[in-house]
Coordinates of C-alpha atoms and ligand atoms in Angstrom, one line a residue:
M277 CA -5.9 2.5 33.4
T278 CA -8.6 4.9 32.3
Q279 CA -9.3 4.9 28.6
E280 CA -10.6 7.8 26.6
K281 CA -14.0 7.0 25.2
F282 CA -14.0 7.4 21.4
D283 CA -16.9 7.2 19.1
T284 CA -16.4 3.6 18.0
I285 CA -17.4 1.2 15.2
L286 CA -17.5 -2.2 16.7
I287 CA -16.5 -5.1 14.4
L288 CA -17.9 -8.5 15.2
D289 CA -15.3 -11.0 14.0
F290 CA -16.8 -14.1 12.3
G291 CA -13.4 -15.5 11.5
S292 CA -12.4 -13.8 8.2
Q293 CA -8.6 -13.6 7.6
V294 CA -9.0 -10.0 6.8
T295 CA -11.1 -8.7 9.6
Q296 CA -8.2 -6.7 10.9
L297 CA -8.2 -4.7 7.7
I298 CA -11.7 -3.5 8.3
A299 CA -10.5 -1.8 11.5
R300 CA -7.4 -0.4 9.8
R301 CA -9.3 1.1 6.9
I302 CA -11.8 2.8 9.2
R303 CA -9.1 4.1 11.6
A304 CA -7.2 5.4 8.5
R305 CA -10.2 7.7 8.1
N306 CA -9.8 8.7 11.7
V307 CA -12.7 6.9 13.2
H308 CA -11.9 4.5 16.1
A309 CA -12.8 0.9 15.3
E310 CA -12.4 -2.1 17.5
I311 CA -12.6 -5.8 16.8
V312 CA -14.4 -8.2 19.2
P313 CA -15.4 -11.8 19.0
F314 CA -18.8 -12.5 17.4
H315 CA -20.2 -13.8 20.7
T316 CA -19.5 -10.5 22.6
P317 CA -22.2 -9.8 25.1
I318 CA -25.0 -7.5 23.9
E319 CA -24.4 -5.0 26.8
R320 CA -21.0 -4.2 25.2
M321 CA -22.7 -3.5 21.8
A322 CA -25.3 -1.3 23.6
D323 CA -22.6 1.0 25.0
P324 CA -23.5 4.5 23.8
A325 CA -19.9 5.0 22.5
I326 CA -20.6 2.3 19.9
K327 CA -22.0 4.2 17.0
G328 CA -22.3 1.3 14.6
I329 CA -21.7 -2.4 14.2
I330 CA -20.0 -4.3 11.4
F331 CA -20.3 -8.1 10.9
S332 CA -17.1 -9.3 9.3
G333 CA -16.7 -12.0 6.7
G334 CA -16.0 -15.6 7.7
P335 CA -15.4 -19.0 6.2
A336 CA -18.6 -20.7 7.5
S337 CA -22.1 -21.2 5.9
V338 CA -24.8 -19.5 7.9
Y339 CA -27.0 -22.5 7.8
A340 CA -24.3 -25.0 8.8
K341 CA -24.5 -26.6 12.2
G342 CA -22.2 -24.9 14.7
S343 CA -21.6 -21.9 12.4
P344 CA -21.0 -18.6 14.3
Q345 CA -24.2 -16.8 14.8
V346 CA -25.1 -13.3 15.8
N347 CA -27.2 -12.5 18.9
P348 CA -30.5 -11.3 17.2
E349 CA -30.9 -8.7 19.9
V350 CA -28.3 -6.7 18.0
F351 CA -31.0 -5.8 15.5
D352 CA -33.1 -4.2 18.2
L353 CA -30.4 -1.8 19.4
G354 CA -31.3 0.7 16.7
K355 CA -27.7 1.1 15.7
P356 CA -26.5 1.1 12.1
I357 CA -25.3 -2.3 11.0
L358 CA -23.1 -3.3 8.0
G359 CA -22.7 -6.9 7.1
I360 CA -19.8 -7.9 4.9
C361 CA -19.9 -11.1 2.9
Y362 CA -20.7 -13.8 5.6
G363 CA -22.0 -10.8 7.6
L364 CA -24.4 -9.9 4.8
Q365 CA -25.6 -13.5 4.7
L366 CA -26.0 -13.5 8.5
L367 CA -28.3 -10.5 8.4
A368 CA -30.3 -11.8 5.5
H369 CA -30.7 -15.1 7.3
N370 CA -31.7 -13.5 10.5
L371 CA -34.1 -10.9 9.1
G372 CA -36.2 -13.3 6.9
G373 CA -34.2 -13.5 3.7
K374 CA -32.8 -16.6 2.2
V375 CA -29.2 -17.8 1.8
E376 CA -28.1 -20.7 -0.4
R377 CA -25.0 -22.3 -1.8
G378 CA -24.2 -20.5 -5.0
E379 CA -23.9 -22.4 -8.3
R380 CA -20.2 -21.7 -8.2
R381 CA -17.8 -19.9 -6.0
E382 CA -17.3 -16.3 -6.9
Y383 CA -13.7 -15.3 -6.3
G384 CA -11.8 -12.3 -7.5
K385 CA -12.5 -9.0 -9.1
A386 CA -16.0 -8.1 -10.2
E387 CA -17.6 -5.0 -11.7
L388 CA -20.2 -3.5 -9.3
H389 CA -23.1 -1.6 -10.7
V390 CA -24.6 0.8 -8.2
R391 CA -28.3 1.1 -8.4
N392 CA -28.7 4.8 -8.2
K393 CA -32.5 4.9 -8.5
E394 CA -33.1 2.4 -5.7
E395 CA -30.7 4.4 -3.6
G396 CA -32.6 7.6 -4.3
I397 CA -29.9 9.4 -6.1
S398 CA -30.1 11.0 -9.5
L399 CA -28.8 8.9 -12.3
R400 CA -27.1 11.9 -13.7
P401 CA -23.4 11.6 -12.8
E402 CA -22.9 15.3 -12.3
L403 CA -25.3 15.2 -9.4
R404 CA -23.7 12.2 -7.7
P405 CA -21.4 14.0 -5.2
R406 CA -24.4 15.6 -3.7
G407 CA -26.2 12.3 -3.4
N408 CA -27.8 11.1 -0.2
K409 CA -25.3 10.8 2.6
N410 CA -27.1 7.7 3.9
N411 CA -26.0 5.9 0.7
L412 CA -23.1 3.5 1.3
F413 CA -21.8 4.4 -2.2
Y414 CA -21.8 8.1 -1.6
K415 CA -18.9 9.8 -3.5
T416 CA -18.2 6.7 -5.6
P417 CA -18.9 6.1 -9.3
P418 CA -21.8 4.0 -10.6
K419 CA -19.4 1.4 -11.9
Q420 CA -16.5 0.2 -9.8
I421 CA -14.3 -2.8 -9.2
V422 CA -14.8 -4.8 -6.1
W423 CA -13.3 -8.0 -4.7
M424 CA -15.6 -11.0 -4.2
S425 CA -14.8 -14.2 -2.3
H426 CA -17.9 -16.3 -1.4
G427 CA -19.5 -19.6 -2.1
D428 CA -22.9 -19.0 -0.5
A429 CA -25.2 -16.2 -1.8
V430 CA -28.3 -14.4 -0.8
R431 CA -31.2 -15.7 -2.8
K432 CA -34.0 -13.6 -1.3
I433 CA -33.6 -10.4 0.5
P434 CA -35.5 -9.6 3.7
R435 CA -38.5 -7.3 3.8
G436 CA -37.8 -3.7 3.9
F437 CA -34.5 -4.1 2.0
K438 CA -33.7 -2.8 -1.5
V439 CA -31.0 -3.8 -3.9
A440 CA -28.3 -1.1 -3.7
A441 CA -25.8 -2.7 -6.2
T442 CA -25.4 -5.7 -8.4
S443 CA -22.6 -7.6 -10.2
A444 CA -22.7 -10.2 -13.0
H445 CA -22.9 -13.1 -10.5
S446 CA -24.4 -11.4 -7.5
P447 CA -27.8 -9.9 -8.0
Y448 CA -27.6 -8.8 -4.3
A449 CA -24.1 -7.5 -4.2
S450 CA -25.3 -4.8 -1.9
I451 CA -28.6 -4.4 -0.1
A452 CA -29.9 -1.8 2.2
D453 CA -32.8 -1.0 4.6
R454 CA -32.1 2.7 4.8
A455 CA -35.0 3.3 7.3
R456 CA -33.4 0.9 9.8
K457 CA -29.9 1.7 8.7
I458 CA -29.0 -1.9 8.0
Y459 CA -26.6 -2.4 5.1
G460 CA -25.0 -5.4 3.5
V461 CA -22.3 -6.0 0.9
Q462 CA -21.4 -9.3 -0.6
F463 CA -17.9 -8.0 -1.6
H464 CA -15.0 -7.1 0.7
P465 CA -14.6 -3.3 1.0
E466 CA -11.6 -3.7 3.3
V467 CA -9.3 -5.3 0.7
W468 CA -6.9 -3.6 -1.6
H469 CA -8.6 -4.7 -4.8
T470 CA -11.9 -3.0 -4.0
E471 CA -11.3 0.4 -5.6
Y472 CA -13.6 2.5 -3.4
G473 CA -13.5 0.2 -0.4
T474 CA -12.1 2.8 2.1
Q475 CA -14.6 5.4 0.9
I476 CA -17.5 2.9 1.4
L477 CA -16.3 2.1 5.0
E478 CA -15.9 5.8 5.6
N479 CA -19.4 6.5 4.4
F480 CA -20.7 3.9 6.8
A481 CA -18.7 5.1 9.8
K482 CA -19.0 8.9 9.3
N483 CA -22.2 9.5 7.4
I484 CA -24.4 6.6 8.4
C485 CA -23.2 6.0 12.0
K486 CA -22.3 9.6 12.5
A487 CA -19.2 8.5 14.4
R488 CA -16.9 11.5 15.0
A489 CA -13.4 11.4 13.6
Q490 CA -11.4 11.3 16.8
W491 CA -8.7 8.8 16.0
T492 CA -5.7 10.8 15.0
A493 CA -2.1 10.2 13.9
K494 CA -1.1 10.4 17.6
H495 CA -3.3 7.4 18.3
F496 CA -1.9 5.5 15.3
V497 CA 1.6 6.0 16.7
S498 CA 0.8 5.0 20.3
E499 CA -1.0 1.9 19.1
A500 CA 1.9 0.9 16.9
V501 CA 4.3 1.6 19.8
Q502 CA 2.3 -0.7 22.1
E503 CA 2.2 -3.4 19.5
I504 CA 6.0 -3.3 19.0
R505 CA 6.6 -3.4 22.8
A506 CA 4.2 -6.3 23.2
Q507 CA 5.8 -8.3 20.4
V508 CA 9.5 -7.6 21.0
G509 CA 9.6 -7.7 24.8
K510 CA 13.3 -7.7 25.9
R511 CA 14.6 -9.1 22.6
H512 CA 17.0 -7.3 20.3
V513 CA 15.7 -6.0 16.9
V514 CA 17.8 -5.6 13.7
H515 CA 16.3 -3.0 11.3
A516 CA 17.6 -2.4 7.8
L517 CA 17.0 1.1 6.6
S518 CA 16.9 2.2 3.0
G519 CA 16.2 5.8 3.6
G520 CA 12.8 5.4 2.1
V521 CA 9.6 6.4 3.8
D522 CA 8.5 3.0 5.1
S523 CA 11.8 1.8 6.7
T524 CA 12.4 5.3 8.2
V525 CA 9.0 5.6 9.7
L526 CA 9.5 2.1 11.2
A527 CA 12.9 3.1 12.6
L528 CA 11.3 6.1 14.3
L529 CA 8.6 3.9 15.8
L530 CA 11.2 1.4 17.1
K531 CA 13.1 4.3 18.6
K532 CA 9.9 5.5 20.4
A533 CA 9.0 2.0 21.5
L534 CA 12.3 0.5 22.7
P535 CA 15.4 1.4 24.6
A536 CA 18.3 2.4 22.2
K537 CA 20.3 -0.7 23.2
Q538 CA 17.6 -3.0 22.0
V539 CA 17.7 -1.7 18.4
K540 CA 20.4 -2.1 15.8
N541 CA 19.8 0.0 12.6
I542 CA 21.8 -0.8 9.6
F543 CA 22.1 0.8 6.2
I544 CA 23.3 -1.6 3.5
D545 CA 25.0 0.1 0.5
N546 CA 24.5 -2.3 -2.4
G547 CA 26.6 -0.4 -4.9
V548 CA 23.7 0.5 -7.1
L549 CA 22.5 3.5 -5.3
R550 CA 22.1 7.0 -6.8
L551 CA 24.7 9.7 -6.7
H552 CA 25.7 10.6 -3.1
E553 CA 22.7 8.6 -1.9
A554 CA 24.5 6.7 0.9
K555 CA 25.9 9.9 2.4
E556 CA 22.6 11.8 2.1
V557 CA 20.6 9.0 3.7
M558 CA 23.1 8.7 6.6
V559 CA 22.9 12.5 7.2
N560 CA 19.1 12.5 7.0
L561 CA 18.8 9.6 9.5
K562 CA 21.2 11.3 11.9
K563 CA 19.1 14.4 11.8
L564 CA 16.2 12.4 12.9
G565 CA 18.1 11.2 15.9
L566 CA 18.7 7.7 14.6
T567 CA 21.9 5.9 15.1
V568 CA 22.7 3.8 12.0
Q569 CA 25.5 1.6 11.1
H570 CA 26.7 2.0 7.5
V571 CA 27.5 -1.3 5.9
D572 CA 29.4 -0.7 2.6
A573 CA 28.8 -4.0 0.7
S574 CA 29.0 -2.5 -2.8
K575 CA 31.8 -4.8 -3.9
E576 CA 30.0 -7.8 -2.7
F577 CA 27.0 -6.9 -4.9
L578 CA 28.8 -5.7 -8.0
K579 CA 31.1 -8.7 -8.4
P580 CA 28.2 -11.3 -9.0
L581 CA 26.4 -8.7 -11.2
E582 CA 29.3 -8.7 -13.7
G583 CA 28.1 -9.7 -17.2
V584 CA 24.5 -10.2 -16.1
V585 CA 21.9 -8.7 -18.5
E586 CA 18.7 -10.4 -17.6
P587 CA 16.7 -8.2 -15.2
E588 CA 15.2 -11.0 -13.1
T589 CA 18.6 -12.5 -12.6
K590 CA 19.9 -9.1 -11.5
R591 CA 17.0 -8.8 -9.0
K592 CA 17.7 -12.3 -7.7
I593 CA 21.4 -11.7 -7.2
I594 CA 20.7 -8.4 -5.4
G595 CA 17.9 -9.8 -3.4
R596 CA 20.0 -12.9 -2.3
K597 CA 23.0 -10.8 -1.4
F598 CA 20.9 -8.4 0.6
I599 CA 19.3 -11.2 2.6
E600 CA 22.7 -12.8 3.1
I601 CA 24.2 -9.7 4.5
L602 CA 21.1 -8.9 6.5
M603 CA 20.9 -12.3 8.1
G604 CA 24.6 -12.1 8.9
N605 CA 23.5 -9.3 11.3
V606 CA 20.6 -11.2 12.9
H607 CA 22.0 -13.3 15.6
A608 CA 20.6 -16.1 17.8
K609 CA 17.3 -14.9 19.2
D610 CA 17.3 -11.4 17.5
M611 CA 14.2 -10.1 15.8
L612 CA 14.1 -8.7 12.4
S613 CA 12.0 -5.6 11.6
Q614 CA 10.7 -4.7 8.2
G615 CA 8.7 -1.8 6.8
T616 CA 6.4 -4.1 4.9
L617 CA 3.2 -2.4 3.8
Y618 CA -0.2 -3.9 3.1
P619 CA 0.3 -3.9 -0.7
D620 CA 3.6 -5.8 -0.3
V621 CA 1.9 -8.7 1.3
I622 CA -0.8 -9.2 -1.2
E623 CA 0.4 -12.1 -3.2
S624 CA -1.4 -11.4 -6.4
V625 CA 0.1 -8.0 -6.7
S626 CA 3.6 -8.6 -7.8
V627 CA 6.1 -5.7 -8.1
R628 CA 6.1 -6.2 -11.8
G629 CA 2.3 -6.1 -12.3
P630 CA -0.3 -8.8 -12.3
S631 CA 1.1 -10.8 -15.3
D632 CA 4.1 -11.8 -13.3
T633 CA 3.6 -14.1 -10.5
I634 CA 7.2 -14.2 -9.3
K635 CA 7.4 -12.0 -6.4
T636 CA 10.8 -10.7 -5.9
H637 CA 10.1 -8.9 -2.7
H638 CA 12.9 -9.6 -0.2
N639 CA 10.5 -9.1 2.7
R640 CA 9.3 -12.6 1.9
A641 CA 12.5 -14.4 1.2
P642 CA 12.7 -18.0 2.5
E643 CA 14.9 -16.9 5.4
V644 CA 12.4 -14.3 6.4
L645 CA 9.5 -16.7 6.1
E646 CA 11.4 -19.0 8.5
L647 CA 11.8 -16.1 11.0
I648 CA 8.1 -15.2 10.6
K649 CA 7.2 -18.8 11.6
E650 CA 9.3 -18.4 14.7
G651 CA 7.6 -15.2 15.5
R652 CA 10.7 -13.2 15.1
V653 CA 9.7 -10.6 12.5
V654 CA 8.3 -7.2 13.5
E655 CA 6.1 -5.6 10.8
P656 CA 3.8 -3.1 12.4
L657 CA 3.0 -1.4 9.1
K658 CA 1.8 -4.4 7.3
E659 CA -1.8 -3.4 7.4
F660 CA -1.2 0.1 6.3
F661 CA -1.2 1.9 3.0
K662 CA 1.5 4.3 1.9
D663 CA -0.6 7.4 2.6
E664 CA -1.3 6.2 6.1
V665 CA 2.4 5.6 6.7
R666 CA 3.1 9.2 5.5
V667 CA 0.6 10.5 8.1
I668 CA 2.5 8.5 10.8
G669 CA 5.8 9.8 9.5
K670 CA 4.5 13.4 9.8
E671 CA 3.4 12.7 13.4
L672 CA 6.8 11.4 14.2
G673 CA 8.4 14.6 13.0
M674 CA 9.7 13.5 9.6
P675 CA 10.3 16.5 7.3
D676 CA 8.2 16.7 4.1
E677 CA 11.1 16.1 1.8
L678 CA 11.6 12.6 3.4
I679 CA 7.9 11.9 3.5
W680 CA 7.4 12.7 -0.1
R681 CA 10.6 11.0 -1.4
H682 CA 10.0 9.2 -4.7
P683 CA 10.1 5.4 -4.5
F684 CA 13.4 3.8 -5.5
P685 CA 13.5 0.1 -6.2
G686 CA 15.7 -2.1 -4.1
P687 CA 17.7 -3.3 -7.2
G688 CA 18.4 0.3 -7.8
L689 CA 20.5 1.4 -10.8
A690 CA 21.1 -2.2 -11.8
I691 CA 17.6 -2.3 -13.3
G692 CA 18.1 1.2 -14.8
I693 CA 21.0 0.0 -17.0
L694 CA 19.5 -1.9 -19.9
G695 CA 22.3 -4.3 -20.2
D696 CA 25.2 -5.5 -18.0
V697 CA 26.3 -3.3 -15.1
T698 CA 29.7 -1.8 -15.3
E699 CA 31.4 0.9 -13.2
E700 CA 31.5 3.3 -16.2
R701 CA 27.8 2.8 -16.9
L702 CA 27.0 3.3 -13.3
R703 CA 28.9 6.6 -13.3
I704 CA 27.1 7.8 -16.4
L705 CA 23.7 6.9 -15.1
R706 CA 24.3 8.4 -11.7
E707 CA 25.4 11.7 -13.1
A708 CA 22.5 11.9 -15.6
D709 CA 19.9 10.9 -13.0
A710 CA 21.2 13.5 -10.6
I711 CA 20.9 16.2 -13.2
F712 CA 17.3 15.2 -14.0
I713 CA 16.2 15.1 -10.4
E714 CA 18.0 18.4 -9.6
E715 CA 16.2 20.1 -12.5
I716 CA 12.9 18.7 -11.4
R717 CA 13.5 20.1 -7.9
N718 CA 14.6 23.4 -9.2
A719 CA 11.5 23.7 -11.3
G720 CA 9.4 23.0 -8.2
L721 CA 8.0 19.9 -9.8
Y722 CA 9.3 17.2 -7.4
N723 CA 6.1 16.8 -5.6
K724 CA 4.0 16.9 -8.7
V725 CA 5.7 13.8 -10.0
T726 CA 5.3 10.5 -8.3
E727 CA 8.5 8.8 -9.6
A728 CA 11.2 10.2 -11.8
F729 CA 14.5 8.6 -12.9
A730 CA 16.9 8.2 -15.7
A731 CA 17.8 4.9 -17.3
L732 CA 20.7 4.0 -19.6
D733 CA 20.2 2.4 -23.0
T734 CA 23.3 0.4 -23.8
S735 CA 22.9 0.6 -27.5
R736 CA 24.8 3.6 -28.7
A737 CA 24.1 6.6 -30.9
V738 CA 26.4 8.9 -32.7
G739 CA 26.7 12.5 -31.7
V740 CA 29.0 15.5 -32.4
K741 CA 30.7 17.2 -29.5
G742 CA 33.0 20.0 -30.6
D743 CA 34.5 18.9 -33.9
E744 CA 34.5 15.3 -32.9
R745 CA 32.0 12.6 -33.6
E746 CA 31.2 10.6 -30.4
Y747 CA 29.6 7.2 -30.2
G748 CA 27.8 7.4 -26.8
Y749 CA 25.0 6.0 -24.7
M750 CA 21.4 7.1 -24.8
I751 CA 19.8 8.3 -21.6
L752 CA 16.1 7.7 -21.2
L753 CA 14.2 10.0 -18.9
R754 CA 11.0 8.8 -17.3
A755 CA 8.7 10.8 -14.9
I756 CA 5.2 9.5 -14.0
T757 CA 2.3 10.3 -11.9
T758 CA 0.2 7.7 -10.2
T759 CA -1.6 6.9 -7.0
D760 CA -1.8 3.1 -7.2
F761 CA 1.3 2.3 -9.3
M762 CA -0.8 -0.2 -11.3
T763 CA -1.6 2.6 -13.9
A764 CA 0.6 5.6 -14.5
D765 CA 0.7 8.6 -16.8
W766 CA 3.8 10.4 -18.1
Y767 CA 4.4 13.9 -16.8
P768 CA 3.8 16.6 -19.3
F769 CA 7.0 18.8 -18.8
E770 CA 7.3 22.0 -20.7
P771 CA 9.5 21.6 -23.8
E772 CA 11.9 24.2 -22.4
F773 CA 12.4 22.1 -19.3
L774 CA 13.1 19.0 -21.3
G775 CA 15.5 20.9 -23.6
R776 CA 17.4 22.2 -20.6
V777 CA 17.8 18.8 -19.0
A778 CA 18.9 17.2 -22.3
N779 CA 21.5 19.9 -22.8
R780 CA 22.9 19.6 -19.4
I781 CA 23.1 15.8 -19.6
V782 CA 24.8 15.7 -23.0
N783 CA 27.2 18.5 -22.0
E784 CA 28.0 17.5 -18.5
V785 CA 28.0 13.7 -18.6
R786 CA 30.9 12.2 -20.4
G787 CA 29.8 9.3 -22.7
V788 CA 26.2 10.4 -23.5
T789 CA 25.1 11.5 -26.9
R790 CA 21.3 11.4 -26.7
V791 CA 18.6 12.1 -24.2
L792 CA 15.0 10.8 -24.8
Y793 CA 11.9 11.4 -22.8
D794 CA 9.5 8.5 -22.5
I795 CA 5.8 9.2 -23.1
T796 CA 4.5 5.7 -22.6
Q797 CA 1.6 5.1 -20.3
K798 CA 1.3 2.2 -17.9
P799 CA -0.3 0.0 -19.1
P800 CA 1.0 -1.1 -21.6
G801 CA 4.4 0.2 -20.4
T802 CA 5.7 -0.4 -16.9
I803 CA 7.2 2.3 -14.8
R804 CA 10.7 0.9 -14.7
Y805 CA 12.3 -0.5 -17.9
M806 CA 13.1 -4.0 -16.7
Ligands
XMP215 P1 6.8 -1.2 -12.6 O1 8.0 -1.0 -13.3 O2 6.4 -2.6 -12.3 O3 7.0 -0.5 -11.2 O4 5.6 -0.5 -13.2 C1 6.0 -0.4 -10.2 C2 6.7 0.2 -8.9 O5 7.5 -0.9 -8.4 C3 8.8 -0.4 -8.3 N1 9.7 -1.5 -8.6 C4 10.4 -2.2 -7.7 N2 10.6 -2.0 -6.4 N3 12.0 -3.9 -6.3 C5 11.4 -2.8 -5.7 O6 11.6 -2.7 -4.5 C6 11.9 -4.1 -7.6 O7 12.5 -5.0 -8.1 C7 11.1 -3.2 -8.4 N4 10.7 -3.1 -9.7 C8 9.9 -2.1 -9.8 C9 8.9 0.8 -9.3 O8 10.0 1.7 -8.9 C10 7.6 1.4 -9.2 O9 7.4 2.2 -8.1

């Protein structure tokens, strides 16, 4: 098979668990990246299509006997090199610097201080974007959060190198020999917690290595399709769709990768969906050419929710039921596919924020973990970020309104009712929420807001409707903008808009006497109420 020759960043793997992410991040910025073992022959690295080389992290100590070493000829190729963590230590070790065991292991978030002067960039922030393009930190701020994970540390930097960035515990958090285009970072730019990690890798690939951006969404798709085929073979796959972006993109990938008879798509209605949601989702999926079985399990979910007020209990009940019903559909040797994304698999990021260590994500329920052990779970999106999944969705022909659908939590309206869930409360919340979203759409604001929803406060307030006093529920409206979901701002609607929504809800929804708009930021507030 002839392969197109892309400009490529070659990643030498020294055994880090996250090496794959380096390639993903670079490809996300449309540059082809390939991972090879650290002992790959030098001829391969000398290939003219290889525009730059990255040394990955790894668990070893560079001075330990038997630790993976790099062929020193790599430094004579004249190609740009970036060493990450162990990779940085390797290049320091090889080029005449010194690496030692640190006084203590540095693990977790650190604040990085970029040394502008050393890097030849003006210290004045307003001049930064025009900084030198050979700077690894081009287009990133002087202070930024990075993720560290190392025991050893560079104690002396090799000749010709300058310090490019420091952190409290790493005086050599980044070093650079710009003349030879050799760069090193002690932190991990490839992991989620490093704020500007993707930008740093992009700077290396595009500006420093001058690799052309030839890796497009089309290539993402064909790669994912091949992965699915290789993993699934002739087995059957059960895929549960929610109608959200991730599971829909995955359904389209499965459709492309496998014969129809090998895939069973199911949509589980848990009874806490929004107004007409089940119907709309089914119609949308059909339009995309997907055959989906509608499993109406609403009664099975609502019964055990009766009288339950505590949010985590609600989540557990819904999560359990979901898994129970899903597993009832996965037979004998079937595989299960999940639209798990990279942020979903990072343990320290719980859906409820860092303070809460209980991860309620059903993608990692015990039954699923068991299947993962048996190699029966297909998760081709698990190294992708949401924006990358959207790009794939677009390539697969998903319409914008599906690609830009607001997130909706699995436990749905159950966690939007701030008390126990009843049929009447569900009706009220559904109607109010639908009015809010309809007005947001009519005002052309849907894509300006990241997530918008109504919640129902079960304490009641007095109102006057006609001549009668009514004792009704309060509806809380929340609309936020965010990119990372860890911080969020409330959306500044015009007062007229809010007035119109409030009027419609109080007048059209029986049982509501008050409408409140929430102007709490996250933090300290969360996006959802419970
Ligand atoms: P919070 O309320 O923690 O929400 O600021 C952050 C994001 O997570 C979503 N969310 C959930 N998603 N199951 C989910 O699938 C849940 O239990 C859950 N709780 C919150 C929320 O909608 C927001 O996008």
